[in-house]
């Protein structure tokens, strides 16, 4: 489908980590609650808390998800209401998707187009589950629900705002799913 093709193209360009994610990332879902006493799990939780991502269902995380509007736009999400966010192959982006919780808010970002930037808000409607059709069972998807459209907050505007200097988008611009600090989310919205 168009979403999978778009995500695959985006991820293929992202750090060359399309296939064969390290075993540590493939098993990340098992780290969270079952082995929360492990040093890796606690450092992962601490890192996500500092970025504003949720570590429990009682808090709401913040994320940024990217899509090329020619493949899947904020208008398509508004029409459909809910979509499966599939086709993500980058190991780091997959790790972020596994950390998403129902109710977490996402900045919807249009990339690879004339008007690059944040164009709307979505919400996680269903937490990570195995990607349908993935025989390897390595990849997960989440369901996103439309919340609202925003006036374009362009990439140059994001870069020009000194308050957003530490934003992951500005340090790792090719990562298709990434955490967003609450303060940054509030500035943008």
Short mmCIF file of N, CA and C in Angstrom, two decimals:
data_model
loop_
_atom_site.label_atom_id
_atom_site.label_comp_id
_atom_site.label_asym_id
_atom_site.label_seq_id
_atom_site.Cartn_x
_atom_site.Cartn_y
_atom_site.Cartn_z
N UNK A 1 0.83 -1.20 0.00
CA UNK A 1 0.00 0.00 0.00
C UNK A 1 0.87 1.25 0.00
N UNK A 2 0.27 2.38 -0.19
CA UNK A 2 1.01 3.63 -0.32
C UNK A 2 1.77 3.97 0.95
N UNK A 3 1.17 3.75 2.14
CA UNK A 3 1.84 4.04 3.40
C UNK A 3 3.11 3.21 3.54
N UNK A 4 3.01 1.92 3.25
CA UNK A 4 4.18 1.04 3.38
C UNK A 4 5.28 1.45 2.41
N UNK A 5 4.90 1.76 1.18
CA UNK A 5 5.89 2.16 0.18
C UNK A 5 6.58 3.45 0.60
N UNK A 6 5.82 4.42 1.10
CA UNK A 6 6.38 5.68 1.54
C UNK A 6 7.32 5.48 2.71
N UNK A 7 6.88 4.74 3.69
CA UNK A 7 7.70 4.52 4.87
C UNK A 7 8.97 3.76 4.50
N UNK A 8 8.85 2.80 3.62
CA UNK A 8 10.02 2.03 3.20
C UNK A 8 11.04 2.91 2.51
N UNK A 9 10.58 3.82 1.63
CA UNK A 9 11.50 4.73 0.96
C UNK A 9 12.17 5.66 1.95
N UNK A 10 11.39 6.19 2.89
CA UNK A 10 11.95 7.11 3.89
C UNK A 10 12.99 6.39 4.74
N UNK A 11 12.64 5.20 5.21
CA UNK A 11 13.54 4.47 6.08
C UNK A 11 14.78 4.02 5.33
N UNK A 12 14.66 3.70 4.05
CA UNK A 12 15.81 3.26 3.26
C UNK A 12 16.87 4.35 3.22
N UNK A 13 16.42 5.59 3.22
CA UNK A 13 17.35 6.71 3.19
C UNK A 13 17.92 7.01 4.56
N UNK A 14 17.29 6.49 5.60
CA UNK A 14 17.66 6.83 6.95
C UNK A 14 18.73 5.92 7.50
N UNK A 15 19.96 6.38 7.51
CA UNK A 15 21.09 5.72 8.14
C UNK A 15 21.40 4.32 7.65
N UNK A 16 20.82 3.93 6.52
CA UNK A 16 21.14 2.63 5.97
C UNK A 16 20.73 1.46 6.83
N UNK A 17 19.82 1.66 7.76
CA UNK A 17 19.41 0.60 8.68
C UNK A 17 18.03 0.07 8.30
N UNK A 18 17.90 -0.37 7.08
CA UNK A 18 16.60 -0.81 6.60
C UNK A 18 16.26 -2.20 7.08
N UNK A 19 17.15 -3.14 6.92
CA UNK A 19 16.89 -4.53 7.30
C UNK A 19 17.93 -4.96 8.34
N UNK A 20 17.63 -6.04 9.02
CA UNK A 20 18.59 -6.65 9.94
C UNK A 20 18.87 -5.81 11.16
N UNK A 21 17.83 -5.31 11.81
CA UNK A 21 18.03 -4.54 13.03
C UNK A 21 18.73 -5.41 14.07
N UNK A 22 19.60 -4.81 14.88
CA UNK A 22 20.28 -5.58 15.90
C UNK A 22 19.30 -6.30 16.82
N UNK A 23 19.69 -7.45 17.32
CA UNK A 23 18.82 -8.25 18.18
C UNK A 23 18.35 -7.47 19.39
N UNK A 24 19.20 -6.57 19.91
CA UNK A 24 18.82 -5.78 21.08
C UNK A 24 17.58 -4.94 20.79
N UNK A 25 17.47 -4.41 19.57
CA UNK A 25 16.31 -3.62 19.22
C UNK A 25 15.10 -4.50 18.96
N UNK A 26 15.34 -5.67 18.34
CA UNK A 26 14.21 -6.56 18.05
C UNK A 26 13.55 -7.03 19.33
N UNK A 27 14.32 -7.17 20.39
CA UNK A 27 13.76 -7.69 21.63
C UNK A 27 13.41 -6.58 22.61
N UNK A 28 13.46 -5.33 22.18
CA UNK A 28 13.23 -4.21 23.09
C UNK A 28 11.90 -4.30 23.80
N UNK A 29 10.87 -4.77 23.13
CA UNK A 29 9.55 -4.84 23.74
C UNK A 29 9.57 -5.69 24.99
N UNK A 30 10.42 -6.71 25.04
CA UNK A 30 10.51 -7.57 26.21
C UNK A 30 11.28 -6.96 27.35
N UNK A 31 11.94 -5.84 27.14
CA UNK A 31 12.76 -5.23 28.18
C UNK A 31 11.91 -4.50 29.20
N UNK A 32 10.86 -3.83 28.76
CA UNK A 32 10.16 -2.85 29.57
C UNK A 32 9.75 -3.33 30.96
N UNK A 33 8.69 -4.12 31.09
CA UNK A 33 8.19 -4.47 32.41
C UNK A 33 8.80 -5.76 32.93
N UNK A 34 9.00 -6.73 32.06
CA UNK A 34 9.49 -8.02 32.50
C UNK A 34 10.88 -7.92 33.12
N UNK A 35 11.73 -7.08 32.58
CA UNK A 35 13.09 -6.96 33.11
C UNK A 35 13.42 -5.52 33.47
N UNK A 36 12.48 -4.85 34.13
CA UNK A 36 12.68 -3.44 34.43
C UNK A 36 13.82 -3.21 35.41
N UNK A 37 14.32 -4.30 36.05
CA UNK A 37 15.44 -4.11 36.96
C UNK A 37 16.77 -4.07 36.22
N UNK A 38 16.77 -4.39 34.93
CA UNK A 38 18.04 -4.38 34.20
C UNK A 38 18.52 -2.95 34.00
N UNK A 39 19.83 -2.74 33.99
CA UNK A 39 20.37 -1.38 33.81
C UNK A 39 19.92 -0.75 32.51
N UNK A 40 19.86 -1.55 31.43
CA UNK A 40 19.45 -1.00 30.14
C UNK A 40 18.02 -0.50 30.18
N UNK A 41 17.12 -1.29 30.81
CA UNK A 41 15.71 -0.89 30.87
C UNK A 41 15.55 0.38 31.67
N UNK A 42 16.25 0.49 32.81
CA UNK A 42 16.08 1.69 33.62
C UNK A 42 16.68 2.91 32.94
N UNK A 43 17.81 2.74 32.22
CA UNK A 43 18.39 3.88 31.53
C UNK A 43 17.51 4.29 30.36
N UNK A 44 16.88 3.30 29.69
CA UNK A 44 15.96 3.61 28.59
C UNK A 44 14.78 4.40 29.12
N UNK A 45 14.19 3.95 30.24
CA UNK A 45 13.05 4.66 30.83
C UNK A 45 13.42 6.07 31.22
N UNK A 46 14.59 6.23 31.84
CA UNK A 46 15.02 7.56 32.25
C UNK A 46 15.21 8.47 31.04
N UNK A 47 15.78 7.92 29.98
CA UNK A 47 15.99 8.72 28.77
C UNK A 47 14.67 9.18 28.19
N UNK A 48 13.68 8.28 28.12
CA UNK A 48 12.39 8.66 27.56
C UNK A 48 11.66 9.64 28.46
N UNK A 49 11.78 9.49 29.77
CA UNK A 49 11.13 10.46 30.66
C UNK A 49 11.71 11.84 30.42
N UNK A 50 13.03 11.91 30.23
CA UNK A 50 13.65 13.22 30.02
C UNK A 50 13.24 13.84 28.69
N UNK A 51 12.83 13.02 27.73
CA UNK A 51 12.40 13.54 26.43
C UNK A 51 10.90 13.78 26.38
N UNK A 52 10.19 13.47 27.46
CA UNK A 52 8.75 13.71 27.48
C UNK A 52 7.95 12.54 26.98
N UNK A 53 8.57 11.41 26.70
CA UNK A 53 7.83 10.24 26.24
C UNK A 53 7.25 9.51 27.43
N UNK A 54 6.17 8.80 27.20
CA UNK A 54 5.52 8.13 28.31
C UNK A 54 6.23 6.85 28.67
N UNK A 55 6.26 6.53 29.96
CA UNK A 55 6.77 5.25 30.42
C UNK A 55 5.67 4.49 31.13
N UNK A 56 4.51 5.08 31.28
CA UNK A 56 3.36 4.38 31.83
C UNK A 56 2.10 4.96 31.21
N UNK A 57 1.00 4.25 31.36
CA UNK A 57 -0.24 4.71 30.73
C UNK A 57 -0.82 5.93 31.43
N UNK A 58 -0.31 6.29 32.62
CA UNK A 58 -0.85 7.44 33.33
C UNK A 58 -0.25 8.76 32.86
N UNK A 59 0.79 8.70 32.02
CA UNK A 59 1.37 9.93 31.48
C UNK A 59 1.22 9.93 29.98
N UNK A 60 1.29 11.11 29.41
CA UNK A 60 1.15 11.23 27.96
C UNK A 60 2.47 11.66 27.37
N UNK A 61 2.97 10.87 26.40
CA UNK A 61 4.22 11.19 25.73
C UNK A 61 3.99 12.09 24.53
N UNK A 62 5.06 12.56 23.98
CA UNK A 62 5.02 13.42 22.80
C UNK A 62 5.99 12.86 21.76
N UNK A 63 5.56 12.87 20.50
CA UNK A 63 6.33 12.27 19.41
C UNK A 63 6.21 13.12 18.16
N UNK A 64 7.05 12.83 17.19
CA UNK A 64 6.94 13.41 15.86
C UNK A 64 6.99 12.24 14.89
N UNK A 65 6.03 12.21 13.97
CA UNK A 65 6.00 11.19 12.92
C UNK A 65 6.04 11.90 11.58
N UNK A 66 6.84 11.33 10.66
CA UNK A 66 7.03 11.96 9.35
C UNK A 66 6.34 11.17 8.26
N UNK A 67 5.84 11.90 7.26
CA UNK A 67 5.24 11.28 6.09
C UNK A 67 5.40 12.22 4.90
N UNK A 68 5.62 11.63 3.74
CA UNK A 68 5.62 12.43 2.52
C UNK A 68 4.17 12.64 2.12
N UNK A 69 3.73 13.88 1.95
CA UNK A 69 2.30 14.12 1.67
C UNK A 69 1.82 13.49 0.37
N UNK A 70 2.72 13.22 -0.56
CA UNK A 70 2.30 12.55 -1.80
C UNK A 70 1.94 11.09 -1.55
N UNK A 71 2.43 10.54 -0.44
CA UNK A 71 2.12 9.16 -0.09
C UNK A 71 1.04 9.07 0.99
N UNK A 72 1.15 9.91 2.03
CA UNK A 72 0.12 9.93 3.08
C UNK A 72 0.20 11.28 3.77
N UNK A 73 -0.86 12.05 3.69
CA UNK A 73 -0.85 13.42 4.21
C UNK A 73 -1.74 13.56 5.44
N UNK A 74 -1.65 14.70 6.07
CA UNK A 74 -2.53 15.02 7.19
C UNK A 74 -3.98 15.06 6.71
N UNK A 75 -4.19 15.46 5.46
CA UNK A 75 -5.55 15.47 4.91
C UNK A 75 -6.10 14.05 4.80
N UNK A 76 -5.26 13.10 4.41
CA UNK A 76 -5.69 11.70 4.33
C UNK A 76 -6.03 11.18 5.72
N UNK A 77 -5.22 11.52 6.71
CA UNK A 77 -5.51 11.09 8.08
C UNK A 77 -6.81 11.72 8.58
N UNK A 78 -7.02 13.00 8.25
CA UNK A 78 -8.27 13.67 8.65
C UNK A 78 -9.48 12.98 8.02
N UNK A 79 -9.38 12.58 6.75
CA UNK A 79 -10.46 11.88 6.05
C UNK A 79 -10.74 10.51 6.67
N UNK A 80 -9.66 9.76 6.92
CA UNK A 80 -9.80 8.39 7.39
C UNK A 80 -10.07 8.31 8.89
N UNK A 81 -9.61 9.29 9.64
CA UNK A 81 -9.81 9.29 11.08
C UNK A 81 -8.72 8.54 11.83
N UNK A 82 -8.44 7.32 11.40
CA UNK A 82 -7.42 6.48 12.03
C UNK A 82 -6.66 5.73 10.95
N UNK A 83 -5.37 5.51 11.17
CA UNK A 83 -4.57 4.75 10.22
C UNK A 83 -3.56 3.88 10.95
N UNK A 84 -3.12 2.85 10.26
CA UNK A 84 -2.03 2.01 10.75
C UNK A 84 -0.73 2.66 10.29
N UNK A 85 0.17 2.98 11.23
CA UNK A 85 1.45 3.59 10.89
C UNK A 85 2.43 2.46 10.66
N UNK A 86 2.56 2.06 9.39
CA UNK A 86 3.33 0.87 9.06
C UNK A 86 4.51 1.19 8.15
N UNK A 87 5.30 0.16 7.85
CA UNK A 87 6.41 0.31 6.93
C UNK A 87 7.67 0.90 7.52
N UNK A 88 7.70 1.18 8.81
CA UNK A 88 8.88 1.77 9.45
C UNK A 88 9.91 0.66 9.66
N UNK A 89 11.12 0.84 9.14
CA UNK A 89 12.14 -0.19 9.20
C UNK A 89 13.37 0.21 10.01
N UNK A 90 13.57 1.47 10.25
CA UNK A 90 14.73 1.94 11.01
C UNK A 90 14.61 1.43 12.46
N UNK A 91 15.70 0.85 12.96
CA UNK A 91 15.69 0.25 14.30
C UNK A 91 15.36 1.27 15.39
N UNK A 92 15.91 2.45 15.30
CA UNK A 92 15.65 3.47 16.32
C UNK A 92 14.19 3.94 16.26
N UNK A 93 13.66 4.12 15.07
CA UNK A 93 12.26 4.52 14.93
C UNK A 93 11.34 3.41 15.45
N UNK A 94 11.69 2.15 15.20
CA UNK A 94 10.92 1.02 15.72
C UNK A 94 10.92 1.04 17.25
N UNK A 95 12.07 1.32 17.82
CA UNK A 95 12.19 1.39 19.28
C UNK A 95 11.26 2.48 19.84
N UNK A 96 11.20 3.61 19.17
CA UNK A 96 10.32 4.68 19.60
C UNK A 96 8.85 4.25 19.50
N UNK A 97 8.51 3.56 18.41
CA UNK A 97 7.12 3.11 18.25
C UNK A 97 6.73 2.14 19.36
N UNK A 98 7.65 1.31 19.81
CA UNK A 98 7.37 0.36 20.90
C UNK A 98 7.15 1.08 22.22
N UNK A 99 7.63 2.32 22.32
CA UNK A 99 7.46 3.10 23.54
C UNK A 99 6.19 3.94 23.54
N UNK A 100 5.51 4.03 22.41
CA UNK A 100 4.29 4.83 22.32
C UNK A 100 3.16 4.18 23.11
N UNK A 101 2.35 5.02 23.76
CA UNK A 101 1.22 4.55 24.55
C UNK A 101 -0.06 5.21 24.06
N UNK A 102 -1.18 4.54 24.26
CA UNK A 102 -2.47 5.10 23.87
C UNK A 102 -2.64 6.47 24.52
N UNK A 103 -3.02 7.44 23.72
CA UNK A 103 -3.21 8.81 24.20
C UNK A 103 -2.02 9.71 23.99
N UNK A 104 -0.84 9.14 23.68
CA UNK A 104 0.33 9.97 23.38
C UNK A 104 0.03 10.84 22.17
N UNK A 105 0.51 12.05 22.17
CA UNK A 105 0.30 12.98 21.06
C UNK A 105 1.49 12.99 20.13
N UNK A 106 1.21 13.15 18.84
CA UNK A 106 2.26 13.14 17.80
C UNK A 106 2.13 14.38 16.92
N UNK A 107 3.25 15.04 16.69
CA UNK A 107 3.29 16.07 15.66
C UNK A 107 3.36 15.36 14.32
N UNK A 108 2.49 15.72 13.41
CA UNK A 108 2.47 15.12 12.07
C UNK A 108 3.29 16.04 11.18
N UNK A 109 4.36 15.50 10.59
CA UNK A 109 5.36 16.28 9.86
C UNK A 109 5.38 15.85 8.40
N UNK A 110 5.20 16.82 7.50
CA UNK A 110 5.31 16.54 6.06
C UNK A 110 6.77 16.71 5.65
N UNK A 111 7.31 15.68 4.97
CA UNK A 111 8.70 15.74 4.51
C UNK A 111 8.77 15.55 3.01
N UNK A 112 9.92 15.83 2.44
CA UNK A 112 10.17 15.64 1.00
C UNK A 112 9.10 16.28 0.13
N UNK A 113 8.82 17.53 0.40
CA UNK A 113 7.80 18.27 -0.37
C UNK A 113 8.17 19.75 -0.36
N UNK A 114 7.35 20.56 -1.01
CA UNK A 114 7.62 21.99 -1.08
C UNK A 114 7.44 22.68 0.27
N UNK A 115 6.47 22.22 1.07
CA UNK A 115 6.17 22.83 2.36
C UNK A 115 6.51 21.86 3.48
N UNK A 116 7.80 21.74 3.78
CA UNK A 116 8.27 20.81 4.81
C UNK A 116 8.02 21.41 6.19
N UNK A 117 7.43 20.60 7.08
CA UNK A 117 7.23 21.06 8.45
C UNK A 117 6.07 20.37 9.13
N UNK A 118 5.78 20.81 10.33
CA UNK A 118 4.69 20.27 11.14
C UNK A 118 3.37 20.83 10.61
N UNK A 119 2.41 19.91 10.35
CA UNK A 119 1.14 20.33 9.76
C UNK A 119 -0.08 19.87 10.56
N UNK A 120 0.14 19.10 11.61
CA UNK A 120 -1.01 18.63 12.38
C UNK A 120 -0.62 17.85 13.61
N UNK A 121 -1.66 17.38 14.29
CA UNK A 121 -1.49 16.58 15.51
C UNK A 121 -2.29 15.29 15.35
N UNK A 122 -1.65 14.20 15.74
CA UNK A 122 -2.31 12.90 15.78
C UNK A 122 -2.17 12.36 17.20
N UNK A 123 -2.87 11.27 17.45
CA UNK A 123 -2.84 10.65 18.78
C UNK A 123 -2.69 9.15 18.60
N UNK A 124 -1.95 8.51 19.47
CA UNK A 124 -1.80 7.06 19.41
C UNK A 124 -3.13 6.44 19.86
N UNK A 125 -3.72 5.66 18.96
CA UNK A 125 -5.00 5.01 19.24
C UNK A 125 -4.82 3.55 19.65
N UNK A 126 -3.71 2.95 19.26
CA UNK A 126 -3.40 1.57 19.63
C UNK A 126 -1.90 1.44 19.73
N UNK A 127 -1.45 0.83 20.81
CA UNK A 127 -0.02 0.64 21.04
C UNK A 127 0.57 -0.36 20.05
N UNK A 128 1.88 -0.44 20.07
CA UNK A 128 2.62 -1.27 19.12
C UNK A 128 2.12 -2.72 19.11
N UNK A 129 1.98 -3.23 17.89
CA UNK A 129 1.62 -4.64 17.67
C UNK A 129 2.32 -5.09 16.40
N UNK A 130 2.46 -6.41 16.21
CA UNK A 130 3.22 -6.89 15.05
C UNK A 130 2.65 -6.36 13.73
N UNK A 131 3.56 -5.97 12.83
CA UNK A 131 3.13 -5.45 11.54
C UNK A 131 2.46 -6.57 10.74
N UNK A 132 1.22 -6.36 10.31
CA UNK A 132 0.54 -7.37 9.50
C UNK A 132 1.33 -7.65 8.22
N UNK A 133 1.48 -8.90 7.91
CA UNK A 133 2.19 -9.29 6.69
C UNK A 133 3.69 -9.40 6.84
N UNK A 134 4.22 -9.10 8.03
CA UNK A 134 5.67 -9.21 8.24
C UNK A 134 5.97 -10.62 8.75
N UNK A 135 6.40 -11.48 7.83
CA UNK A 135 6.68 -12.88 8.16
C UNK A 135 7.82 -13.02 9.16
N UNK A 136 8.74 -12.06 9.18
CA UNK A 136 9.88 -12.13 10.10
C UNK A 136 9.48 -11.80 11.53
N UNK A 137 8.34 -11.14 11.70
CA UNK A 137 7.83 -10.74 13.01
C UNK A 137 8.80 -9.81 13.75
N UNK A 138 9.59 -9.04 12.99
CA UNK A 138 10.56 -8.11 13.58
C UNK A 138 9.98 -6.70 13.76
N UNK A 139 8.99 -6.37 12.97
CA UNK A 139 8.54 -4.98 12.93
C UNK A 139 7.17 -4.81 13.57
N UNK A 140 6.98 -3.61 14.12
CA UNK A 140 5.71 -3.28 14.76
C UNK A 140 5.08 -2.08 14.06
N UNK A 141 3.80 -1.89 14.32
CA UNK A 141 3.04 -0.74 13.85
C UNK A 141 2.29 -0.17 15.04
N UNK A 142 1.81 1.05 14.92
CA UNK A 142 0.88 1.63 15.86
C UNK A 142 -0.29 2.18 15.06
N UNK A 143 -1.41 2.38 15.69
CA UNK A 143 -2.54 3.05 15.05
C UNK A 143 -2.54 4.50 15.52
N UNK A 144 -2.68 5.42 14.56
CA UNK A 144 -2.75 6.84 14.87
C UNK A 144 -4.13 7.37 14.53
N UNK A 145 -4.63 8.28 15.36
CA UNK A 145 -5.93 8.91 15.17
C UNK A 145 -5.73 10.40 14.93
N UNK A 146 -6.48 10.95 14.00
CA UNK A 146 -6.42 12.38 13.70
C UNK A 146 -6.91 13.19 14.91
N UNK A 147 -6.20 14.27 15.21
CA UNK A 147 -6.64 15.20 16.26
C UNK A 147 -6.97 16.55 15.65
N UNK A 148 -5.99 17.15 14.95
CA UNK A 148 -6.26 18.46 14.35
C UNK A 148 -5.18 18.81 13.32
N UNK A 149 -5.54 19.73 12.45
CA UNK A 149 -4.57 20.31 11.53
C UNK A 149 -4.00 21.55 12.19
N UNK A 150 -2.78 21.88 11.80
CA UNK A 150 -2.13 23.11 12.27
C UNK A 150 -1.71 23.91 11.06
N UNK A 151 -1.58 25.21 11.25
CA UNK A 151 -0.94 26.02 10.21
C UNK A 151 0.50 25.52 10.12
N UNK A 152 1.04 25.46 8.93
CA UNK A 152 2.39 24.95 8.73
C UNK A 152 3.40 25.64 9.64
N UNK A 153 4.15 24.84 10.38
CA UNK A 153 5.31 25.33 11.12
C UNK A 153 6.50 24.76 10.35
N UNK A 154 7.07 25.57 9.50
CA UNK A 154 8.08 25.11 8.54
C UNK A 154 9.39 24.72 9.22
N UNK A 155 10.15 23.90 8.54
CA UNK A 155 11.46 23.50 9.05
C UNK A 155 12.36 24.73 9.29
N UNK A 156 12.41 25.69 8.37
CA UNK A 156 13.23 26.89 8.65
C UNK A 156 12.76 27.62 9.92
N UNK A 157 11.45 27.66 10.16
CA UNK A 157 10.94 28.32 11.37
C UNK A 157 11.34 27.54 12.61
N UNK A 158 11.31 26.21 12.53
CA UNK A 158 11.73 25.38 13.66
C UNK A 158 13.21 25.61 13.96
N UNK A 159 14.03 25.67 12.91
CA UNK A 159 15.47 25.88 13.09
C UNK A 159 15.77 27.27 13.64
N UNK A 160 14.96 28.25 13.27
CA UNK A 160 15.21 29.63 13.68
C UNK A 160 14.82 29.91 15.14
N UNK A 161 13.97 29.07 15.71
CA UNK A 161 13.50 29.28 17.09
C UNK A 161 14.53 28.72 18.06
N UNK A 162 15.22 29.59 18.77
CA UNK A 162 16.28 29.18 19.70
C UNK A 162 15.75 28.25 20.79
N UNK A 163 14.48 28.36 21.14
CA UNK A 163 13.91 27.50 22.20
C UNK A 163 13.85 26.04 21.76
N UNK A 164 13.96 25.78 20.45
CA UNK A 164 13.88 24.41 19.94
C UNK A 164 15.26 23.83 19.61
N UNK A 165 16.31 24.48 20.06
CA UNK A 165 17.68 24.09 19.69
C UNK A 165 18.00 22.62 20.00
N UNK A 166 17.48 22.06 21.05
CA UNK A 166 17.80 20.68 21.41
C UNK A 166 16.86 19.65 20.83
N UNK A 167 15.97 20.05 19.96
CA UNK A 167 14.96 19.13 19.42
C UNK A 167 15.62 18.03 18.59
N UNK A 168 15.14 16.79 18.78
CA UNK A 168 15.69 15.64 18.07
C UNK A 168 15.62 15.86 16.55
N UNK A 169 14.55 16.44 16.06
CA UNK A 169 14.38 16.69 14.63
C UNK A 169 15.55 17.47 14.05
N UNK A 170 16.11 18.37 14.81
CA UNK A 170 17.20 19.21 14.32
C UNK A 170 18.55 18.50 14.42
N UNK A 171 18.63 17.47 15.26
CA UNK A 171 19.87 16.68 15.39
C UNK A 171 19.86 15.43 14.52
N UNK A 172 18.68 14.83 14.35
CA UNK A 172 18.52 13.61 13.55
C UNK A 172 17.38 13.82 12.56
N UNK A 173 17.59 14.64 11.56
CA UNK A 173 16.50 15.05 10.68
C UNK A 173 15.90 13.93 9.83
N UNK A 174 16.58 12.80 9.68
CA UNK A 174 16.07 11.74 8.82
C UNK A 174 15.29 10.68 9.58
N UNK A 175 15.28 10.74 10.90
CA UNK A 175 14.58 9.75 11.71
C UNK A 175 13.07 9.97 11.59
N UNK A 176 12.33 8.94 11.18
CA UNK A 176 10.91 9.12 10.84
C UNK A 176 9.95 9.08 12.03
N UNK A 177 10.38 8.52 13.15
CA UNK A 177 9.58 8.52 14.38
C UNK A 177 10.54 8.89 15.49
N UNK A 178 10.21 9.96 16.23
CA UNK A 178 11.14 10.45 17.24
C UNK A 178 10.42 11.09 18.41
N UNK A 179 11.02 11.05 19.60
CA UNK A 179 10.41 11.70 20.75
C UNK A 179 10.54 13.21 20.66
N UNK A 180 9.61 13.90 21.32
CA UNK A 180 9.62 15.36 21.35
C UNK A 180 9.44 15.78 22.81
N UNK A 181 10.29 16.66 23.29
CA UNK A 181 10.13 17.16 24.65
C UNK A 181 8.81 17.91 24.76
N UNK A 182 8.19 17.82 25.92
CA UNK A 182 6.90 18.50 26.15
C UNK A 182 7.00 20.00 25.87
N UNK A 183 8.07 20.61 26.32
CA UNK A 183 8.24 22.06 26.10
C UNK A 183 8.29 22.37 24.61
N UNK A 184 9.00 21.57 23.84
CA UNK A 184 9.08 21.77 22.40
C UNK A 184 7.71 21.58 21.75
N UNK A 185 7.00 20.54 22.18
CA UNK A 185 5.66 20.26 21.65
C UNK A 185 4.75 21.47 21.89
N UNK A 186 4.80 22.01 23.10
CA UNK A 186 3.95 23.15 23.45
C UNK A 186 4.31 24.41 22.65
N UNK A 187 5.58 24.61 22.41
CA UNK A 187 6.01 25.77 21.61
C UNK A 187 5.46 25.65 20.19
N UNK A 188 5.57 24.46 19.62
CA UNK A 188 5.14 24.24 18.22
C UNK A 188 3.64 24.32 18.08
N UNK A 189 2.91 23.79 19.04
CA UNK A 189 1.44 23.78 18.93
C UNK A 189 0.83 25.01 19.51
#
